Amino acid sequence: MLGLAPSPGWGGLLPVLLALLGMAQTEPKLLPLQAEQAPMPGALSSKETFLLLSVHNRLRSRVQPPAANMQRMDWSESLAQWAQARAALCGAPVPSPASAPRAPQQVGWNVQLLPAGSASFVSVVGLWFAEGRRYSHAAAECAHNATCTHYTQLVWATSSRLGCGRHRCSGAQAEMEAFVCAYSPGGNWEVNGKTIVPYKKGSWCSLCTASVSGCFKAWDHTGGLCEVPRNPCRMSCRNQGRLNVSTCHCHCPPGYTGRYCQVRCSVQCVHGRFREEECSCVCDVGYGGAQCATKVHFPFHTCDLRIDGDCFLVSSEADTYYGAKMKCQGKGGMLAQIESQKVQDILAFYLGRLETTNEVTDSDFETRNFWIGLTYKTTKDSFRWTTGEHQSFTSFAFGQPDNQGFGNCVELQASAAFDWNDQRCKTRNRYICQFAEEHISRWDPGP
């Protein structure tokens, strides 16, 4: 049989309490004590509710065999009021909604009557869990002449809310104490007269549903309970940015930008327009530099290629994507924007001829790939050119883009005949600058 043994501190009291467990399934013939006779308060204290919730979650996370879909429980004040109302009637069902808070739908119950002062509420929950020693998960049944319904309700996987109440009652011979817990949604459902298994067997949290896909671990990392993920995006925004969990996008405060609001952004664009998304300037025609403060002239005399009037300059140095972007802008141009098969074919042919020399100014790093001005914009959920335009022409290599390594920037990849590949923006590549007045004049400062 399955389950954990109760605490050894209960000693000789355990056989007596176990013998009384069957009383939970009968209608007690007791009357509630008058208010002046009851030495204990009607409602549980905040400390008691915390302990009861904690012990429920801890026991649920320790079932054997392990549960793949066991949900983490939360405390419900409405269920607690309903449980307290039933405890005040010494465990008997509340006769009408007028005498207690409205009963939630599909509520499961665990009701226990014990001699007053013989056990704490936490100990009672432990006794309910101890019934699991006589329950077979494989056979989905309890041992003959044994009671397991307290256990199966306590570990019913889909029961996610809990409320409990306690009350002292006077009987014909002795004072008793009623312990009541209400669970929602309830459990112990039957099919053809037989109760179904309370949870699905498997690795902890391996069968959580989409709505409770998080996995709660106790302080000692024992077991696991399905819970509403606190951060389904698995990311956080810095510098007091706000995370939109629906889009997994950070809304940054003024002065910060970047995916995580990690970049301080205080750029002043002298002759240009500010792009908040990348914390950079889009320079007016004829100006370059990080702040568009430098007057430049297009260096057509240094062009490596002239295609339909546009000038393309292939770097001999390697840099990150954003480093390459700023160096092209510093010269009055932009990273290459390939918008036709003609331009793609000519650039691929030219770069293929450069493979034999592969000369770079940084002798510690060599690369055969080249940055172009295409990046993935999370706010647009698509690839966009530096100008902000959506790509109308594409030449991604087979199987690309695959976002391997969280690549948001696009390179011309030598191993794929210079077709496109998405790559991490921090990768150091050579790059291609483009100088064309008609392109620069179309730059869109929008996000």
PDB file of N, CA, C and O in Angstrom, residues 394-430:
ATOM      1  N   THR A 394      13.105  37.602 -50.211  1.00  0.00           N
ATOM      2  CA  THR A 394      13.811  36.770 -49.228  1.00  0.00           C
ATOM      3  C   THR A 394      14.701  35.773 -49.935  1.00  0.00           C
ATOM      4  O   THR A 394      14.372  35.304 -51.041  1.00  0.00           O
ATOM      5  N   SER A 395      15.838  35.455 -49.300  1.00  0.00           N
ATOM      6  CA  SER A 395      16.753  34.459 -49.846  1.00  0.00           C
ATOM      7  C   SER A 395      17.372  33.648 -48.710  1.00  0.00           C
ATOM      8  O   SER A 395      18.572  33.398 -48.693  1.00  0.00           O
ATOM      9  N   PHE A 396      16.523  33.271 -47.737  1.00  0.00           N
ATOM     10  CA  PHE A 396      17.019  32.453 -46.636  1.00  0.00           C
ATOM     11  C   PHE A 396      17.434  31.079 -47.144  1.00  0.00           C
ATOM     12  O   PHE A 396      16.809  30.504 -48.039  1.00  0.00           O
ATOM     13  N   ALA A 397      18.504  30.536 -46.574  1.00  0.00           N
ATOM     14  CA  ALA A 397      18.975  29.203 -46.917  1.00  0.00           C
ATOM     15  C   ALA A 397      17.954  28.156 -46.480  1.00  0.00           C
ATOM     16  O   ALA A 397      17.052  28.436 -45.677  1.00  0.00           O
ATOM     17  N   PHE A 398      18.110  26.943 -46.976  1.00  0.00           N
ATOM     18  CA  PHE A 398      17.178  25.869 -46.644  1.00  0.00           C
ATOM     19  C   PHE A 398      17.166  25.650 -45.130  1.00  0.00           C
ATOM     20  O   PHE A 398      18.210  25.539 -44.488  1.00  0.00           O
ATOM     21  N   GLY A 399      15.952  25.580 -44.540  1.00  0.00           N
ATOM     22  CA  GLY A 399      15.808  25.373 -43.112  1.00  0.00           C
ATOM     23  C   GLY A 399      15.979  26.620 -42.272  1.00  0.00           C
ATOM     24  O   GLY A 399      15.920  26.552 -41.048  1.00  0.00           O
ATOM     25  N   GLN A 400      16.174  27.763 -42.903  1.00  0.00           N
ATOM     26  CA  GLN A 400      16.353  29.026 -42.182  1.00  0.00           C
ATOM     27  C   GLN A 400      15.169  29.951 -42.464  1.00  0.00           C
ATOM     28  O   GLN A 400      14.514  29.828 -43.487  1.00  0.00           O
ATOM     29  N   PRO A 401      14.846  30.866 -41.551  1.00  0.00           N
ATOM     30  CA  PRO A 401      15.498  31.071 -40.245  1.00  0.00           C
ATOM     31  C   PRO A 401      14.993  30.057 -39.223  1.00  0.00           C
ATOM     32  O   PRO A 401      13.818  29.705 -39.229  1.00  0.00           O
ATOM     33  N   ASP A 402      15.887  29.580 -38.358  1.00  0.00           N
ATOM     34  CA  ASP A 402      15.509  28.582 -37.366  1.00  0.00           C
ATOM     35  C   ASP A 402      15.674  29.082 -35.936  1.00  0.00           C
ATOM     36  O   ASP A 402      15.416  28.344 -34.987  1.00  0.00           O
ATOM     37  N   ASN A 403      16.099  30.339 -35.791  1.00  0.00           N
ATOM     38  CA  ASN A 403      16.249  30.947 -34.456  1.00  0.00           C
ATOM     39  C   ASN A 403      17.176  30.138 -33.560  1.00  0.00           C
ATOM     40  O   ASN A 403      17.056  30.174 -32.347  1.00  0.00           O
ATOM     41  N   GLN A 404      18.086  29.389 -34.146  1.00  0.00           N
ATOM     42  CA  GLN A 404      19.036  28.629 -33.346  1.00  0.00           C
ATOM     43  C   GLN A 404      19.974  29.592 -32.633  1.00  0.00           C
ATOM     44  O   GLN A 404      20.599  30.445 -33.240  1.00  0.00           O
ATOM     45  N   GLY A 405      20.068  29.479 -31.320  1.00  0.00           N
ATOM     46  CA  GLY A 405      20.893  30.406 -30.558  1.00  0.00           C
ATOM     47  C   GLY A 405      20.247  31.764 -30.410  1.00  0.00           C
ATOM     48  O   GLY A 405      20.919  32.752 -30.138  1.00  0.00           O
ATOM     49  N   PHE A 406      18.898  31.835 -30.622  1.00  0.00           N
ATOM     50  CA  PHE A 406      18.158  33.093 -30.497  1.00  0.00           C
ATOM     51  C   PHE A 406      18.718  34.149 -31.458  1.00  0.00           C
ATOM     52  O   PHE A 406      18.984  35.283 -31.077  1.00  0.00           O
ATOM     53  N   GLY A 407      18.903  33.732 -32.724  1.00  0.00           N
ATOM     54  CA  GLY A 407      19.448  34.657 -33.714  1.00  0.00           C
ATOM     55  C   GLY A 407      18.409  35.648 -34.185  1.00  0.00           C
ATOM     56  O   GLY A 407      17.372  35.266 -34.725  1.00  0.00           O
ATOM     57  N   ASN A 408      18.678  36.941 -33.998  1.00  0.00           N
ATOM     58  CA  ASN A 408      17.751  37.981 -34.430  1.00  0.00           C
ATOM     59  C   ASN A 408      18.317  38.832 -35.557  1.00  0.00           C
ATOM     60  O   ASN A 408      17.635  39.729 -36.038  1.00  0.00           O
ATOM     61  N   CYS A 409      19.567  38.581 -35.950  1.00  0.00           N
ATOM     62  CA  CYS A 409      20.189  39.352 -37.021  1.00  0.00           C
ATOM     63  C   CYS A 409      20.528  38.412 -38.172  1.00  0.00           C
ATOM     64  O   CYS A 409      20.661  37.208 -37.983  1.00  0.00           O
ATOM     65  N   VAL A 410      20.648  38.973 -39.379  1.00  0.00           N
ATOM     66  CA  VAL A 410      20.767  38.153 -40.586  1.00  0.00           C
ATOM     67  C   VAL A 410      22.127  38.358 -41.241  1.00  0.00           C
ATOM     68  O   VAL A 410      22.596  39.492 -41.396  1.00  0.00           O
ATOM     69  N   GLU A 411      22.737  37.231 -41.619  1.00  0.00           N
ATOM     70  CA  GLU A 411      24.043  37.238 -42.280  1.00  0.00           C
ATOM     71  C   GLU A 411      23.938  36.537 -43.628  1.00  0.00           C
ATOM     72  O   GLU A 411      23.048  35.712 -43.851  1.00  0.00           O
ATOM     73  N   LEU A 412      24.865  36.871 -44.539  1.00  0.00           N
ATOM     74  CA  LEU A 412      25.061  36.101 -45.756  1.00  0.00           C
ATOM     75  C   LEU A 412      26.051  35.001 -45.404  1.00  0.00           C
ATOM     76  O   LEU A 412      27.195  35.286 -45.049  1.00  0.00           O
ATOM     77  N   GLN A 413      25.620  33.747 -45.483  1.00  0.00           N
ATOM     78  CA  GLN A 413      26.410  32.624 -44.973  1.00  0.00           C
ATOM     79  C   GLN A 413      27.178  31.951 -46.108  1.00  0.00           C
ATOM     80  O   GLN A 413      26.600  31.451 -47.063  1.00  0.00           O
ATOM     81  N   ALA A 414      28.494  31.908 -45.956  1.00  0.00           N
ATOM     82  CA  ALA A 414      29.347  31.371 -47.014  1.00  0.00           C
ATOM     83  C   ALA A 414      29.054  29.903 -47.279  1.00  0.00           C
ATOM     84  O   ALA A 414      29.044  29.461 -48.440  1.00  0.00           O
ATOM     85  N   SER A 415      28.795  29.120 -46.216  1.00  0.00           N
ATOM     86  CA  SER A 415      28.568  27.687 -46.398  1.00  0.00           C
ATOM     87  C   SER A 415      27.267  27.390 -47.125  1.00  0.00           C
ATOM     88  O   SER A 415      27.035  26.264 -47.554  1.00  0.00           O
ATOM     89  N   ALA A 416      26.398  28.385 -47.260  1.00  0.00           N
ATOM     90  CA  ALA A 416      25.121  28.219 -47.967  1.00  0.00           C
ATOM     91  C   ALA A 416      25.100  29.050 -49.239  1.00  0.00           C
ATOM     92  O   ALA A 416      24.045  29.546 -49.651  1.00  0.00           O
ATOM     93  N   ALA A 417      26.263  29.210 -49.872  1.00  0.00           N
ATOM     94  CA  ALA A 417      26.374  29.991 -51.116  1.00  0.00           C
ATOM     95  C   ALA A 417      25.861  31.410 -50.927  1.00  0.00           C
ATOM     96  O   ALA A 417      25.292  32.010 -51.829  1.00  0.00           O
ATOM     97  N   PHE A 418      26.062  31.936 -49.704  1.00  0.00           N
ATOM     98  CA  PHE A 418      25.705  33.309 -49.316  1.00  0.00           C
ATOM     99  C   PHE A 418      24.206  33.575 -49.349  1.00  0.00           C
ATOM    100  O   PHE A 418      23.769  34.709 -49.525  1.00  0.00           O
ATOM    101  N   ASP A 419      23.427  32.494 -49.194  1.00  0.00           N
ATOM    102  CA  ASP A 419      22.029  32.700 -48.854  1.00  0.00           C
ATOM    103  C   ASP A 419      21.961  33.123 -47.382  1.00  0.00           C
ATOM    104  O   ASP A 419      22.954  33.075 -46.651  1.00  0.00           O
ATOM    105  N   TRP A 420      20.786  33.511 -46.900  1.00  0.00           N
ATOM    106  CA  TRP A 420      20.668  34.173 -45.601  1.00  0.00           C
ATOM    107  C   TRP A 420      20.523  33.161 -44.459  1.00  0.00           C
ATOM    108  O   TRP A 420      19.944  32.085 -44.612  1.00  0.00           O
ATOM    109  N   ASN A 421      21.009  33.581 -43.305  1.00  0.00           N
ATOM    110  CA  ASN A 421      20.900  32.789 -42.085  1.00  0.00           C
ATOM    111  C   ASN A 421      20.703  33.737 -40.909  1.00  0.00           C
ATOM    112  O   ASN A 421      21.348  34.784 -40.837  1.00  0.00           O
ATOM    113  N   ASP A 422      19.792  33.383 -40.000  1.00  0.00           N
ATOM    114  CA  ASP A 422      19.637  34.198 -38.795  1.00  0.00           C
ATOM    115  C   ASP A 422      20.706  33.799 -37.787  1.00  0.00           C
ATOM    116  O   ASP A 422      20.954  32.627 -37.554  1.00  0.00           O
ATOM    117  N   GLN A 423      21.322  34.809 -37.193  1.00  0.00           N
ATOM    118  CA  GLN A 423      22.483  34.597 -36.331  1.00  0.00           C
ATOM    119  C   GLN A 423      22.395  35.510 -35.116  1.00  0.00           C
ATOM    120  O   GLN A 423      21.715  36.548 -35.138  1.00  0.00           O
ATOM    121  N   ARG A 424      23.082  35.135 -34.044  1.00  0.00           N
ATOM    122  CA  ARG A 424      23.136  35.997 -32.871  1.00  0.00           C
ATOM    123  C   ARG A 424      23.813  37.309 -33.228  1.00  0.00           C
ATOM    124  O   ARG A 424      24.863  37.335 -33.871  1.00  0.00           O
ATOM    125  N   CYS A 425      23.221  38.413 -32.779  1.00  0.00           N
ATOM    126  CA  CYS A 425      23.717  39.731 -33.171  1.00  0.00           C
ATOM    127  C   CYS A 425      25.099  40.024 -32.598  1.00  0.00           C
ATOM    128  O   CYS A 425      25.799  40.907 -33.094  1.00  0.00           O
ATOM    129  N   LYS A 426      25.504  39.296 -31.546  1.00  0.00           N
ATOM    130  CA  LYS A 426      26.821  39.531 -30.950  1.00  0.00           C
ATOM    131  C   LYS A 426      27.940  38.826 -31.705  1.00  0.00           C
ATOM    132  O   LYS A 426      29.114  39.023 -31.398  1.00  0.00           O
ATOM    133  N   THR A 427      27.577  37.996 -32.687  1.00  0.00           N
ATOM    134  CA  THR A 427      28.590  37.331 -33.495  1.00  0.00           C
ATOM    135  C   THR A 427      29.382  38.380 -34.278  1.00  0.00           C
ATOM    136  O   THR A 427      28.825  39.375 -34.751  1.00  0.00           O
ATOM    137  N   ARG A 428      30.662  38.147 -34.429  1.00  0.00           N
ATOM    138  CA  ARG A 428      31.507  39.074 -35.192  1.00  0.00           C
ATOM    139  C   ARG A 428      31.618  38.587 -36.631  1.00  0.00           C
ATOM    140  O   ARG A 428      32.141  37.501 -36.905  1.00  0.00           O
ATOM    141  N   ASN A 429      31.091  39.374 -37.559  1.00  0.00           N
ATOM    142  CA  ASN A 429      31.131  39.093 -38.993  1.00  0.00           C
ATOM    143  C   ASN A 429      31.703  40.295 -39.732  1.00  0.00           C
ATOM    144  O   ASN A 429      31.729  41.409 -39.221  1.00  0.00           O
ATOM    145  N   ARG A 430      32.140  40.054 -40.955  1.00  0.00           N
ATOM    146  CA  ARG A 430      32.359  41.185 -41.862  1.00  0.00           C
ATOM    147  C   ARG A 430      30.986  41.721 -42.266  1.00  0.00           C
ATOM    148  O   ARG A 430      29.963  41.131 -41.930  1.00  0.00           O
TER     149      ARG A 430
END
